[in-house]
PDB file of C-alpha atoms in Angstrom:
ATOM      1  CA  MET A  18     -29.871  -6.445 -71.821  1.00 81.00           C
ATOM      2  CA  ALA A  19     -31.314  -4.503 -68.902  1.00 91.00           C
ATOM      3  CA  VAL A  20     -32.321  -0.840 -68.754  1.00 93.00           C
ATOM      4  CA  THR A  21     -31.125   1.166 -65.750  1.00 93.00           C
ATOM      5  CA  LEU A  22     -33.452   3.925 -64.557  1.00 94.00           C
ATOM      6  CA  PRO A  23     -31.356   6.556 -62.768  1.00 92.00           C
ATOM      7  CA  GLU A  24     -32.385   8.482 -59.688  1.00 93.00           C
ATOM      8  CA  SER A  25     -33.154  11.543 -61.839  1.00 90.00           C
ATOM      9  CA  VAL A  26     -36.024   9.579 -63.427  1.00 93.00           C
ATOM     10  CA  LEU A  27     -37.431   7.868 -60.341  1.00 95.00           C
ATOM     11  CA  ALA A  28     -37.209  10.931 -58.061  1.00 93.00           C
ATOM     12  CA  GLN A  29     -40.045  12.571 -60.032  1.00 92.00           C
ATOM     13  CA  TYR A  30     -42.507  10.099 -58.546  1.00 95.00           C
ATOM     14  CA  GLU A  31     -43.746   9.357 -55.042  1.00 95.00           C
ATOM     15  CA  ARG A  32     -43.921   5.596 -55.535  1.00 96.00           C
ATOM     16  CA  PHE A  33     -42.984   2.863 -57.951  1.00 98.00           C
ATOM     17  CA  SER A  34     -43.363  -0.883 -58.399  1.00 98.00           C
ATOM     18  CA  LEU A  35     -41.864  -3.432 -60.767  1.00 98.00           C
ATOM     19  CA  TYR A  36     -44.024  -6.384 -59.700  1.00 97.00           C
ATOM     20  CA  ASN A  37     -47.295  -5.141 -58.206  1.00 96.00           C
ATOM     21  CA  SER A  38     -49.433  -5.998 -61.234  1.00 93.00           C
ATOM     22  CA  PRO A  39     -51.347  -9.023 -62.583  1.00 90.00           C
ATOM     23  CA  TYR A  40     -50.259  -8.457 -66.186  1.00 88.00           C
ATOM     24  CA  PRO A  41     -47.548 -10.386 -68.086  1.00 87.00           C
ATOM     25  CA  ALA A  42     -45.861  -7.129 -69.131  1.00 89.00           C
ATOM     26  CA  HIS A  43     -44.430  -6.983 -65.581  1.00 93.00           C
ATOM     27  CA  ASP A  44     -43.056 -10.541 -65.567  1.00 92.00           C
ATOM     28  CA  GLY A  45     -39.486 -10.551 -64.276  1.00 93.00           C
ATOM     29  CA  GLY A  46     -39.644  -6.817 -63.575  1.00 95.00           C
ATOM     30  CA  CYS A  47     -39.781  -5.891 -67.288  1.00 96.00           C
ATOM     31  CA  ALA A  48     -42.062  -2.891 -66.715  1.00 96.00           C
ATOM     32  CA  ILE A  49     -42.449  -0.310 -63.986  1.00 97.00           C
ATOM     33  CA  ASP A  50     -45.488   1.520 -62.611  1.00 97.00           C
ATOM     34  CA  LEU A  51     -44.700   5.127 -61.642  1.00 97.00           C
ATOM     35  CA  TYR A  52     -47.047   6.915 -59.222  1.00 95.00           C
ATOM     36  CA  PRO A  53     -46.886  10.730 -59.301  1.00 93.00           C
ATOM     37  CA  GLY A  54     -49.139  11.144 -56.256  1.00 80.00           C
ATOM     38  CA  THR A  55     -52.098  13.432 -55.615  1.00 66.00           C
ATOM     39  CA  LEU A  56     -52.700  17.091 -54.829  1.00 58.00           C
ATOM     40  CA  VAL A  57     -53.935  18.194 -51.407  1.00 52.00           C
ATOM     41  CA  ASP A  58     -57.523  18.444 -52.680  1.00 53.00           C
ATOM     42  CA  GLY A  59     -57.427  14.829 -53.868  1.00 54.00           C
ATOM     43  CA  ARG A  60     -56.971  15.529 -57.582  1.00 59.00           C
ATOM     44  CA  THR A  61     -54.362  13.441 -59.355  1.00 62.00           C
ATOM     45  CA  ILE A  62     -51.190  15.199 -60.433  1.00 69.00           C
ATOM     46  CA  ALA A  63     -50.548  15.426 -64.171  1.00 84.00           C
ATOM     47  CA  ALA A  64     -48.539  12.655 -65.825  1.00 93.00           C
ATOM     48  CA  PRO A  65     -44.858  13.726 -65.812  1.00 94.00           C
ATOM     49  CA  SER A  66     -42.799  12.174 -68.601  1.00 95.00           C
ATOM     50  CA  PRO A  67     -40.082   9.880 -67.240  1.00 95.00           C
ATOM     51  CA  VAL A  68     -37.721  10.880 -70.058  1.00 94.00           C
ATOM     52  CA  ALA A  69     -36.928  13.652 -72.511  1.00 94.00           C
ATOM     53  CA  GLY A  70     -37.572  12.825 -76.140  1.00 95.00           C
ATOM     54  CA  THR A  71     -39.901  13.006 -79.110  1.00 96.00           C
ATOM     55  CA  VAL A  72     -43.446  11.659 -79.319  1.00 98.00           C
ATOM     56  CA  ARG A  73     -43.395   8.914 -81.943  1.00 96.00           C
ATOM     57  CA  GLU A  74     -47.017   7.775 -81.809  1.00 97.00           C
ATOM     58  CA  THR A  75     -50.195   7.846 -79.734  1.00 97.00           C
ATOM     59  CA  ARG A  76     -53.076   5.409 -80.073  1.00 96.00           C
ATOM     60  CA  THR A  77     -56.150   4.154 -78.270  1.00 96.00           C
ATOM     61  CA  VAL A  78     -56.018   0.494 -77.202  1.00 94.00           C
ATOM     62  CA  ARG A  79     -58.530  -1.976 -75.813  1.00 92.00           C
ATOM     63  CA  ALA A  80     -58.534  -2.738 -72.101  1.00 90.00           C
ATOM     64  CA  PRO A  81     -60.060  -5.687 -70.223  1.00 88.00           C
ATOM     65  CA  PRO A  82     -63.783  -5.068 -69.590  1.00 89.00           C
ATOM     66  CA  LYS A  83     -64.439  -4.038 -65.995  1.00 89.00           C
ATOM     67  CA  PRO A  84     -67.713  -2.629 -64.604  1.00 88.00           C
ATOM     68  CA  TYR A  85     -65.894   0.260 -62.920  1.00 85.00           C
ATOM     69  CA  ALA A  86     -63.650   1.385 -65.812  1.00 86.00           C
ATOM     70  CA  PRO A  87     -63.715   2.271 -69.536  1.00 87.00           C
ATOM     71  CA  ASP A  88     -62.919  -0.501 -72.004  1.00 88.00           C
ATOM     72  CA  HIS A  89     -60.107   1.489 -73.618  1.00 93.00           C
ATOM     73  CA  ASP A  90     -56.737   2.912 -72.625  1.00 95.00           C
ATOM     74  CA  HIS A  91     -54.045   4.954 -74.378  1.00 96.00           C
ATOM     75  CA  LEU A  92     -50.528   4.120 -75.565  1.00 97.00           C
ATOM     76  CA  ILE A  93     -47.805   6.744 -75.999  1.00 98.00           C
ATOM     77  CA  LEU A  94     -44.538   5.841 -77.737  1.00 97.00           C
ATOM     78  CA  LEU A  95     -41.525   8.078 -77.112  1.00 96.00           C
ATOM     79  CA  GLU A  96     -38.064   8.132 -78.663  1.00 95.00           C
ATOM     80  CA  PRO A  97     -35.897   9.175 -75.704  1.00 94.00           C
ATOM     81  CA  SER A  98     -32.969  11.565 -75.979  1.00 90.00           C
ATOM     82  CA  SER A  99     -31.990  11.467 -72.312  1.00 76.00           C
ATOM     83  CA  PRO A 100     -30.903  10.178 -69.913  1.00 71.00           C
ATOM     84  CA  ALA A 101     -28.056   8.593 -71.894  1.00 73.00           C
ATOM     85  CA  PRO A 102     -28.681   4.914 -70.932  1.00 78.00           C
ATOM     86  CA  LEU A 103     -32.004   5.070 -72.826  1.00 85.00           C
ATOM     87  CA  ASP A 104     -30.626   6.288 -76.167  1.00 82.00           C
ATOM     88  CA  GLY A 105     -31.812   4.154 -79.083  1.00 88.00           C
ATOM     89  CA  LEU A 106     -34.732   2.585 -77.190  1.00 93.00           C
ATOM     90  CA  SER A 107     -38.483   3.045 -77.483  1.00 95.00           C
ATOM     91  CA  VAL A 108     -40.504   3.959 -74.393  1.00 96.00           C
ATOM     92  CA  ARG A 109     -44.040   2.539 -74.018  1.00 97.00           C
ATOM     93  CA  ILE A 110     -46.360   4.461 -71.683  1.00 97.00           C
ATOM     94  CA  LEU A 111     -49.914   3.437 -70.795  1.00 96.00           C
ATOM     95  CA  HIS A 112     -52.699   4.916 -68.636  1.00 95.00           C
ATOM     96  CA  VAL A 113     -52.299   8.511 -69.902  1.00 96.00           C
ATOM     97  CA  ASP A 114     -54.852  10.276 -72.131  1.00 94.00           C
ATOM     98  CA  PRO A 115     -52.327  12.194 -74.210  1.00 96.00           C
ATOM     99  CA  SER A 116     -52.237  15.970 -74.577  1.00 94.00           C
ATOM    100  CA  VAL A 117     -49.043  15.713 -76.655  1.00 96.00           C
ATOM    101  CA  GLN A 118     -48.873  15.369 -80.431  1.00 97.00           C
ATOM    102  CA  VAL A 119     -46.812  13.145 -82.720  1.00 98.00           C
ATOM    103  CA  GLY A 120     -43.490  14.831 -83.416  1.00 98.00           C
ATOM    104  CA  GLU A 121     -43.670  16.991 -80.306  1.00 97.00           C
ATOM    105  CA  ARG A 122     -40.552  17.343 -78.170  1.00 97.00           C
ATOM    106  CA  VAL A 123     -41.024  16.793 -74.413  1.00 96.00           C
ATOM    107  CA  GLU A 124     -38.608  17.322 -71.565  1.00 94.00           C
ATOM    108  CA  ARG A 125     -38.350  15.039 -68.561  1.00 93.00           C
ATOM    109  CA  GLY A 126     -41.115  16.043 -66.159  1.00 92.00           C
ATOM    110  CA  ASP A 127     -43.345  17.649 -68.791  1.00 93.00           C
ATOM    111  CA  SER A 128     -46.932  16.497 -68.564  1.00 93.00           C
ATOM    112  CA  LEU A 129     -47.909  13.939 -71.195  1.00 96.00           C
ATOM    113  CA  GLY A 130     -51.614  14.358 -70.492  1.00 94.00           C
ATOM    114  CA  ARG A 131     -54.185  13.199 -67.962  1.00 92.00           C
ATOM    115  CA  LEU A 132     -53.792  10.017 -65.955  1.00 92.00           C
ATOM    116  CA  VAL A 133     -56.714   7.677 -66.555  1.00 91.00           C
ATOM    117  CA  ARG A 134     -58.093   4.475 -65.110  1.00 88.00           C
ATOM    118  CA  ALA A 135     -58.908   1.546 -67.365  1.00 87.00           C
ATOM    119  CA  GLY A 136     -59.779  -2.132 -67.107  1.00 87.00           C
ATOM    120  CA  PHE A 137     -56.103  -2.927 -66.524  1.00 89.00           C
ATOM    121  CA  PHE A 138     -56.564  -1.562 -62.976  1.00 89.00           C
ATOM    122  CA  ALA A 139     -57.805  -3.431 -59.934  1.00 91.00           C
ATOM    123  CA  PRO A 140     -60.165  -1.149 -57.956  1.00 91.00           C
ATOM    124  CA  TRP A 141     -57.595  -0.622 -55.173  1.00 94.00           C
ATOM    125  CA  VAL A 142     -54.816   0.579 -57.511  1.00 93.00           C
ATOM    126  CA  ASP A 143     -53.913   4.291 -57.572  1.00 91.00           C
ATOM    127  CA  ASN A 144     -53.443   6.180 -60.847  1.00 91.00           C
ATOM    128  CA  HIS A 145     -49.998   5.740 -62.398  1.00 94.00           C
ATOM    129  CA  LEU A 146     -47.944   5.553 -65.586  1.00 96.00           C
ATOM    130  CA  HIS A 147     -47.079   2.068 -66.830  1.00 96.00           C
ATOM    131  CA  VAL A 148     -43.657   2.297 -68.509  1.00 97.00           C
ATOM    132  CA  GLY A 149     -41.648  -0.242 -70.514  1.00 96.00           C
ATOM    133  CA  PHE A 150     -38.605  -0.069 -72.790  1.00 96.00           C
ATOM    134  CA  ARG A 151     -38.011  -1.814 -76.123  1.00 95.00           C
ATOM    135  CA  GLY A 152     -34.890  -2.267 -78.204  1.00 93.00           C
ATOM    136  CA  PRO A 153     -34.769  -1.004 -81.815  1.00 90.00           C
ATOM    137  CA  ASP A 154     -35.605  -4.449 -83.251  1.00 89.00           C
ATOM    138  CA  GLN A 155     -38.492  -5.182 -80.863  1.00 91.00           C
ATOM    139  CA  ASN A 156     -42.204  -4.747 -81.532  1.00 91.00           C
ATOM    140  CA  PRO A 157     -43.244  -1.656 -79.520  1.00 89.00           C
ATOM    141  CA  TYR A 158     -46.965  -2.515 -79.596  1.00 89.00           C
ATOM    142  CA  ARG A 159     -47.043  -5.937 -77.934  1.00 88.00           C
ATOM    143  CA  ALA A 160     -48.069  -5.886 -74.284  1.00 83.00           C
ATOM    144  CA  SER A 161     -45.176  -8.124 -73.198  1.00 87.00           C
ATOM    145  CA  GLY A 162     -41.554  -8.282 -74.261  1.00 89.00           C
ATOM    146  CA  SER A 163     -40.037  -5.163 -72.716  1.00 94.00           C
ATOM    147  CA  LEU A 164     -36.473  -5.151 -71.407  1.00 95.00           C
ATOM    148  CA  PRO A 165     -35.734  -5.935 -67.732  1.00 95.00           C
ATOM    149  CA  ILE A 166     -35.416  -2.827 -65.582  1.00 96.00           C
ATOM    150  CA  GLU A 167     -32.605  -2.103 -63.147  1.00 95.00           C
ATOM    151  CA  LEU A 168     -33.134   0.506 -60.433  1.00 95.00           C
ATOM    152  CA  GLY A 169     -30.399   3.133 -60.251  1.00 94.00           C
ATOM    153  CA  VAL A 170     -31.562   4.306 -56.841  1.00 94.00           C
ATOM    154  CA  SER A 171     -31.102   2.988 -53.316  1.00 93.00           C
ATOM    155  CA  ILE A 172     -34.127   1.536 -51.521  1.00 96.00           C
ATOM    156  CA  ARG A 173     -34.128   1.283 -47.740  1.00 96.00           C
ATOM    157  CA  PRO A 174     -35.756  -1.855 -46.290  1.00 97.00           C
ATOM    158  CA  LEU A 175     -37.931  -1.035 -43.280  1.00 97.00           C
ATOM    159  CA  GLU A 176     -38.477  -3.453 -40.442  1.00 97.00           C
ATOM    160  CA  TRP A 177     -42.152  -4.134 -39.837  1.00 98.00           C
ATOM    161  CA  ASP A 178     -43.538  -6.421 -37.170  1.00 98.00           C
ATOM    162  CA  GLY A 179     -46.886  -6.787 -38.944  1.00 98.00           C
ATOM    163  CA  THR A 180     -48.800  -4.419 -36.655  1.00 98.00           C
ATOM    164  CA  GLY A 181     -50.198  -0.923 -37.061  1.00 98.00           C
ATOM    165  CA  ARG A 182     -53.249   1.288 -36.814  1.00 98.00           C
ATOM    166  CA  VAL A 183     -55.553   2.144 -39.681  1.00 98.00           C
ATOM    167  CA  VAL A 184     -55.005   5.705 -40.940  1.00 97.00           C
ATOM    168  CA  SER A 185     -57.088   5.653 -44.138  1.00 96.00           C
ATOM    169  CA  THR A 186     -59.581   3.415 -45.901  1.00 96.00           C
ATOM    170  CA  GLY A 187     -61.274   2.949 -49.259  1.00 94.00           C
ATOM    171  CA  ASP A 188     -63.947   0.612 -50.551  1.00 94.00           C
ATOM    172  CA  THR A 189     -61.390  -2.132 -51.156  1.00 96.00           C
ATOM    173  CA  TYR A 190     -58.381  -1.325 -48.960  1.00 97.00           C
ATOM    174  CA  ALA A 191     -57.042   0.032 -45.670  1.00 98.00           C
ATOM    175  CA  VAL A 192     -53.672   1.691 -45.011  1.00 97.00           C
ATOM    176  CA  LEU A 193     -51.754   1.327 -41.750  1.00 98.00           C
ATOM    177  CA  ASP A 194     -49.457   3.824 -40.027  1.00 98.00           C
ATOM    178  CA  ALA A 195     -46.595   1.310 -40.074  1.00 98.00           C
ATOM    179  CA  PRO A 196     -43.980   0.877 -41.199  1.00 98.00           C
ATOM    180  CA  ALA A 197     -43.501   4.646 -41.297  1.00 97.00           C
ATOM    181  CA  HIS A 198     -41.083   6.419 -43.615  1.00 97.00           C
ATOM    182  CA  PRO A 199     -38.272   7.758 -41.370  1.00 96.00           C
ATOM    183  CA  ASN A 200     -37.534  10.737 -43.642  1.00 95.00           C
ATOM    184  CA  PRO A 201     -40.332  11.480 -46.125  1.00 94.00           C
ATOM    185  CA  GLY A 202     -39.270  12.978 -49.411  1.00 90.00           C
ATOM    186  CA  ALA A 203     -35.774  11.524 -49.238  1.00 88.00           C
ATOM    187  CA  ALA A 204     -34.845   7.922 -50.055  1.00 92.00           C
ATOM    188  CA  PHE A 205     -37.289   5.310 -51.303  1.00 97.00           C
ATOM    189  CA  VAL A 206     -38.335   2.715 -48.735  1.00 97.00           C
ATOM    190  CA  GLY A 207     -40.240  -0.559 -48.732  1.00 98.00           C
ATOM    191  CA  VAL A 208     -41.207  -3.434 -46.445  1.00 98.00           C
ATOM    192  CA  GLY A 209     -38.061  -5.407 -45.696  1.00 98.00           C
ATOM    193  CA  ALA A 210     -37.845  -9.189 -45.914  1.00 97.00           C
ATOM    194  CA  ASP A 211     -36.330 -11.134 -43.016  1.00 97.00           C
ATOM    195  CA  GLY A 212     -33.105 -11.910 -44.855  1.00 90.00           C
ATOM    196  CA  GLY A 213     -32.684  -8.500 -46.493  1.00 95.00           C
ATOM    197  CA  GLY A 214     -34.116  -6.768 -49.522  1.00 96.00           C
ATOM    198  CA  VAL A 215     -37.446  -5.031 -50.153  1.00 97.00           C
ATOM    199  CA  ILE A 216     -40.595  -6.975 -51.031  1.00 98.00           C
ATOM    200  CA  ASP A 217     -42.521  -5.741 -54.088  1.00 98.00           C
ATOM    201  CA  GLY A 218     -45.797  -7.084 -55.426  1.00 98.00           C
ATOM    202  CA  GLY A 219     -49.345  -8.128 -54.620  1.00 98.00           C
ATOM    203  CA  LEU A 220     -49.127 -10.828 -51.936  1.00 98.00           C
ATOM    204  CA  PRO A 221     -50.619 -13.307 -52.830  1.00 98.00           C
ATOM    205  CA  HIS A 222     -53.386 -11.940 -55.095  1.00 97.00           C
ATOM    206  CA  TYR A 223     -50.989 -11.549 -58.034  1.00 95.00           C
ATOM    207  CA  ASP A 224     -48.964 -14.471 -59.362  1.00 91.00           C
ATOM    208  CA  GLY A 225     -45.618 -13.402 -57.923  1.00 94.00           C
ATOM    209  CA  GLY A 226     -43.495 -10.584 -56.586  1.00 97.00           C
ATOM    210  CA  GLY A 227     -39.991  -9.258 -56.417  1.00 97.00           C
ATOM    211  CA  LEU A 228     -37.176  -8.952 -53.919  1.00 97.00           C
ATOM    212  CA  LEU A 229     -35.390  -5.672 -54.600  1.00 96.00           C
ATOM    213  CA  ALA A 230     -32.297  -3.909 -53.239  1.00 84.00           C
ATOM    214  CA  ARG A 231     -30.356  -6.966 -52.178  1.00 67.00           C
ATOM    215  CA  GLY A 232     -27.259  -5.573 -53.870  1.00 56.00           C
ATOM    216  CA  GLY A 233     -25.664  -6.389 -57.201  1.00 50.00           C
ATOM    217  CA  SER A 234     -27.053  -6.294 -60.717  1.00 51.00           C
ATOM    218  CA  LEU A 235     -29.540  -8.596 -62.419  1.00 54.00           C
ATOM    219  CA  GLU A 236     -26.654 -10.445 -64.025  1.00 48.00           C
ATOM    220  CA  GLN A 237     -25.006 -10.959 -60.641  1.00 47.00           C
ATOM    221  CA  ALA A 238     -28.283 -12.092 -59.086  1.00 51.00           C
ATOM    222  CA  GLY A 239     -28.564 -14.903 -61.628  1.00 52.00           C
ATOM    223  CA  THR A 240     -31.152 -17.551 -60.830  1.00 58.00           C
ATOM    224  CA  ASP A 241     -29.993 -18.556 -57.346  1.00 72.00           C
ATOM    225  CA  GLU A 242     -33.013 -19.540 -55.272  1.00 86.00           C
ATOM    226  CA  SER A 243     -33.695 -18.394 -51.729  1.00 92.00           C
ATOM    227  CA  VAL A 244     -36.643 -18.589 -49.339  1.00 96.00           C
ATOM    228  CA  VAL A 245     -38.309 -15.224 -48.654  1.00 97.00           C
ATOM    229  CA  SER A 246     -40.045 -14.639 -45.329  1.00 97.00           C
ATOM    230  CA  LEU A 247     -41.591 -11.822 -43.304  1.00 97.00           C
ATOM    231  CA  ASN A 248     -41.614 -11.989 -39.498  1.00 97.00           C
ATOM    232  CA  GLY A 249     -40.833 -15.682 -39.747  1.00 96.00           C
ATOM    233  CA  ASP A 250     -43.788 -16.328 -42.066  1.00 97.00           C
ATOM    234  CA  ARG A 251     -42.654 -17.932 -45.309  1.00 97.00           C
ATOM    235  CA  LEU A 252     -43.859 -16.056 -48.415  1.00 98.00           C
ATOM    236  CA  GLY A 253     -42.256 -18.014 -51.248  1.00 97.00           C
ATOM    237  CA  VAL A 254     -39.030 -18.642 -53.120  1.00 97.00           C
ATOM    238  CA  ALA A 255     -37.021 -16.041 -55.037  1.00 96.00           C
ATOM    239  CA  ALA A 256     -35.132 -17.035 -58.177  1.00 94.00           C
ATOM    240  CA  GLY A 257     -32.832 -14.078 -58.707  1.00 91.00           C
ATOM    241  CA  ARG A 258     -35.086 -11.173 -57.741  1.00 94.00           C
ATOM    242  CA  THR A 259     -38.429 -12.730 -58.799  1.00 95.00           C
ATOM    243  CA  ILE A 260     -40.533 -14.408 -56.095  1.00 97.00           C
ATOM    244  CA  ALA A 261     -42.960 -17.267 -56.695  1.00 97.00           C
ATOM    245  CA  TRP A 262     -45.441 -16.991 -53.835  1.00 98.00           C
ATOM    246  CA  ASP A 263     -46.246 -20.075 -51.822  1.00 97.00           C
ATOM    247  CA  ASP A 264     -49.888 -21.050 -51.399  1.00 97.00           C
ATOM    248  CA  VAL A 265     -50.441 -18.576 -48.571  1.00 98.00           C
ATOM    249  CA  THR A 266     -53.218 -16.489 -47.054  1.00 98.00           C
ATOM    250  CA  VAL A 267     -52.753 -13.050 -45.533  1.00 98.00           C
ATOM    251  CA  THR A 268     -54.699 -12.508 -42.320  1.00 98.00           C
ATOM    252  CA  ALA A 269     -55.585  -9.319 -40.465  1.00 98.00           C
ATOM    253  CA  ASN A 270     -56.502  -9.897 -36.821  1.00 98.00           C
ATOM    254  CA  ASP A 271     -56.653 -13.617 -37.639  1.00 97.00           C
ATOM    255  CA  GLU A 272     -59.250 -13.195 -40.398  1.00 97.00           C
ATOM    256  CA  PRO A 273     -58.355 -13.745 -44.090  1.00 98.00           C
ATOM    257  CA  ILE A 274     -58.068 -10.769 -46.435  1.00 98.00           C
ATOM    258  CA  THR A 275     -57.243 -10.604 -50.147  1.00 98.00           C
ATOM    259  CA  GLY A 276     -53.633  -9.619 -49.547  1.00 98.00           C
ATOM    260  CA  LEU A 277     -50.942  -6.972 -49.125  1.00 98.00           C
ATOM    261  CA  SER A 278     -49.984  -4.370 -51.717  1.00 98.00           C
ATOM    262  CA  LEU A 279     -46.203  -3.908 -51.529  1.00 98.00           C
ATOM    263  CA  PHE A 280     -44.202  -1.225 -53.362  1.00 97.00           C
ATOM    264  CA  CYS A 281     -41.431   1.367 -52.946  1.00 98.00           C
ATOM    265  CA  ALA A 282     -42.232   4.901 -51.775  1.00 97.00           C
ATOM    266  CA  ARG A 283     -40.686   8.140 -50.583  1.00 95.00           C
ATOM    267  CA  ASP A 284     -43.818   9.985 -49.396  1.00 94.00           C
ATOM    268  CA  GLY A 285     -44.973  10.448 -45.827  1.00 93.00           C
ATOM    269  CA  GLU A 286     -48.212   8.531 -46.403  1.00 92.00           C
ATOM    270  CA  PHE A 287     -46.330   5.252 -46.809  1.00 95.00           C
ATOM    271  CA  GLY A 288     -47.606   2.348 -44.734  1.00 97.00           C
ATOM    272  CA  ALA A 289     -48.725  -1.243 -45.202  1.00 98.00           C
ATOM    273  CA  LYS A 290     -51.700  -1.409 -47.579  1.00 98.00           C
ATOM    274  CA  LEU A 291     -54.243  -4.124 -46.851  1.00 98.00           C
ATOM    275  CA  ILE A 292     -56.353  -5.286 -49.802  1.00 98.00           C
ATOM    276  CA  CYS A 293     -59.698  -6.194 -48.278  1.00 98.00           C
ATOM    277  CA  PRO A 294     -62.758  -5.703 -50.534  1.00 97.00           C
ATOM    278  CA  ASP A 295     -64.761  -8.119 -48.372  1.00 96.00           C
ATOM    279  CA  ARG A 296     -63.853  -6.578 -44.996  1.00 96.00           C
ATOM    280  CA  SER A 297     -63.971  -3.126 -43.485  1.00 95.00           C
ATOM    281  CA  PHE A 298     -61.679  -1.484 -40.969  1.00 97.00           C
ATOM    282  CA  GLU A 299     -62.194   1.680 -38.941  1.00 97.00           C
ATOM    283  CA  PRO A 300     -59.670   4.528 -38.687  1.00 97.00           C
ATOM    284  CA  GLY A 301     -57.616   4.045 -35.534  1.00 98.00           C
ATOM    285  CA  GLU A 302     -58.305   0.314 -35.396  1.00 98.00           C
ATOM    286  CA  GLY A 303     -55.303  -1.795 -34.404  1.00 98.00           C
ATOM    287  CA  VAL A 304     -54.357  -4.547 -36.852  1.00 98.00           C
ATOM    288  CA  ARG A 305     -51.937  -7.455 -36.763  1.00 98.00           C
ATOM    289  CA  VAL A 306     -51.009  -8.949 -40.129  1.00 98.00           C
ATOM    290  CA  ARG A 307     -49.666 -12.470 -40.597  1.00 98.00           C
ATOM    291  CA  VAL A 308     -49.025 -14.702 -43.597  1.00 97.00           C
ATOM    292  CA  ARG A 309     -50.102 -18.320 -43.185  1.00 96.00           C
ATOM    293  CA  SER A 310     -49.968 -21.432 -45.307  1.00 93.00           C
ATOM    294  CA  SER A 311     -53.390 -21.700 -46.911  1.00 84.00           C
ATOM    295  CA  GLU A 312     -53.627 -25.280 -45.614  1.00 75.00           C
ATOM    296  CA  ARG A 313     -53.601 -23.887 -42.058  1.00 67.00           C
ATOM    297  CA  CYS A 314     -56.293 -21.253 -42.649  1.00 55.00           C
TER     298      CYS A 314
END
């Protein structure tokens, strides 16, 4: 059984990813990270609920110890009342310090609280809601075991030749001006693979990724295997929509970096995100990205 998230749910957020995470809860695209974005002064927007429903439970949970983050996170369980495909399921939401109370009714888009960072986050990851769905007979507290998620929204694959100029930087990342969203605020876009579809995931710093928007449902996708490449550089093999990365290294201007952060977005700040905690780039600097077999690097 798969859960379809309609456009009315996803359109509340600037970005989303099914695979860009190191945690087993995302295996096979069984959880989704929803990014609301930030305000113009840099503050993070409140955490809009993906669904309407009733708060069933809130609790504090342990998070992996990281020097830059608290050792606890928060879990919110909702019983959804809409949209209709979610009736009868439980919704698990992490990374929100709740302002809602047990028994409280929330509408889709209502704030659930304050987005927080915890040890589940890598330092380059933006604040987001982690969302999963469980059937009535499933344990809602286990980290893994959520239902596979279908995307009820079109995603436009963007051609990208691997080049661009740096438009913003952080301590662990740099963002390029390409590929650029052709119509910000409208459809979701992502980096397109050579043979079609949108690449999702942390390449190769997380175990695997996803190939989205190739057409058809999860059931139709089955487990057929296909090679996934970008600009002629082989990335790995997709079984259905899940990619097992090859042993590859991402390079920027011929020097190795940690990897690429790949996701779907509809905001005007979209561009290739280089994960590079051991390298620095300057705004305006030209960059060429390639993916090489690690044996050749």
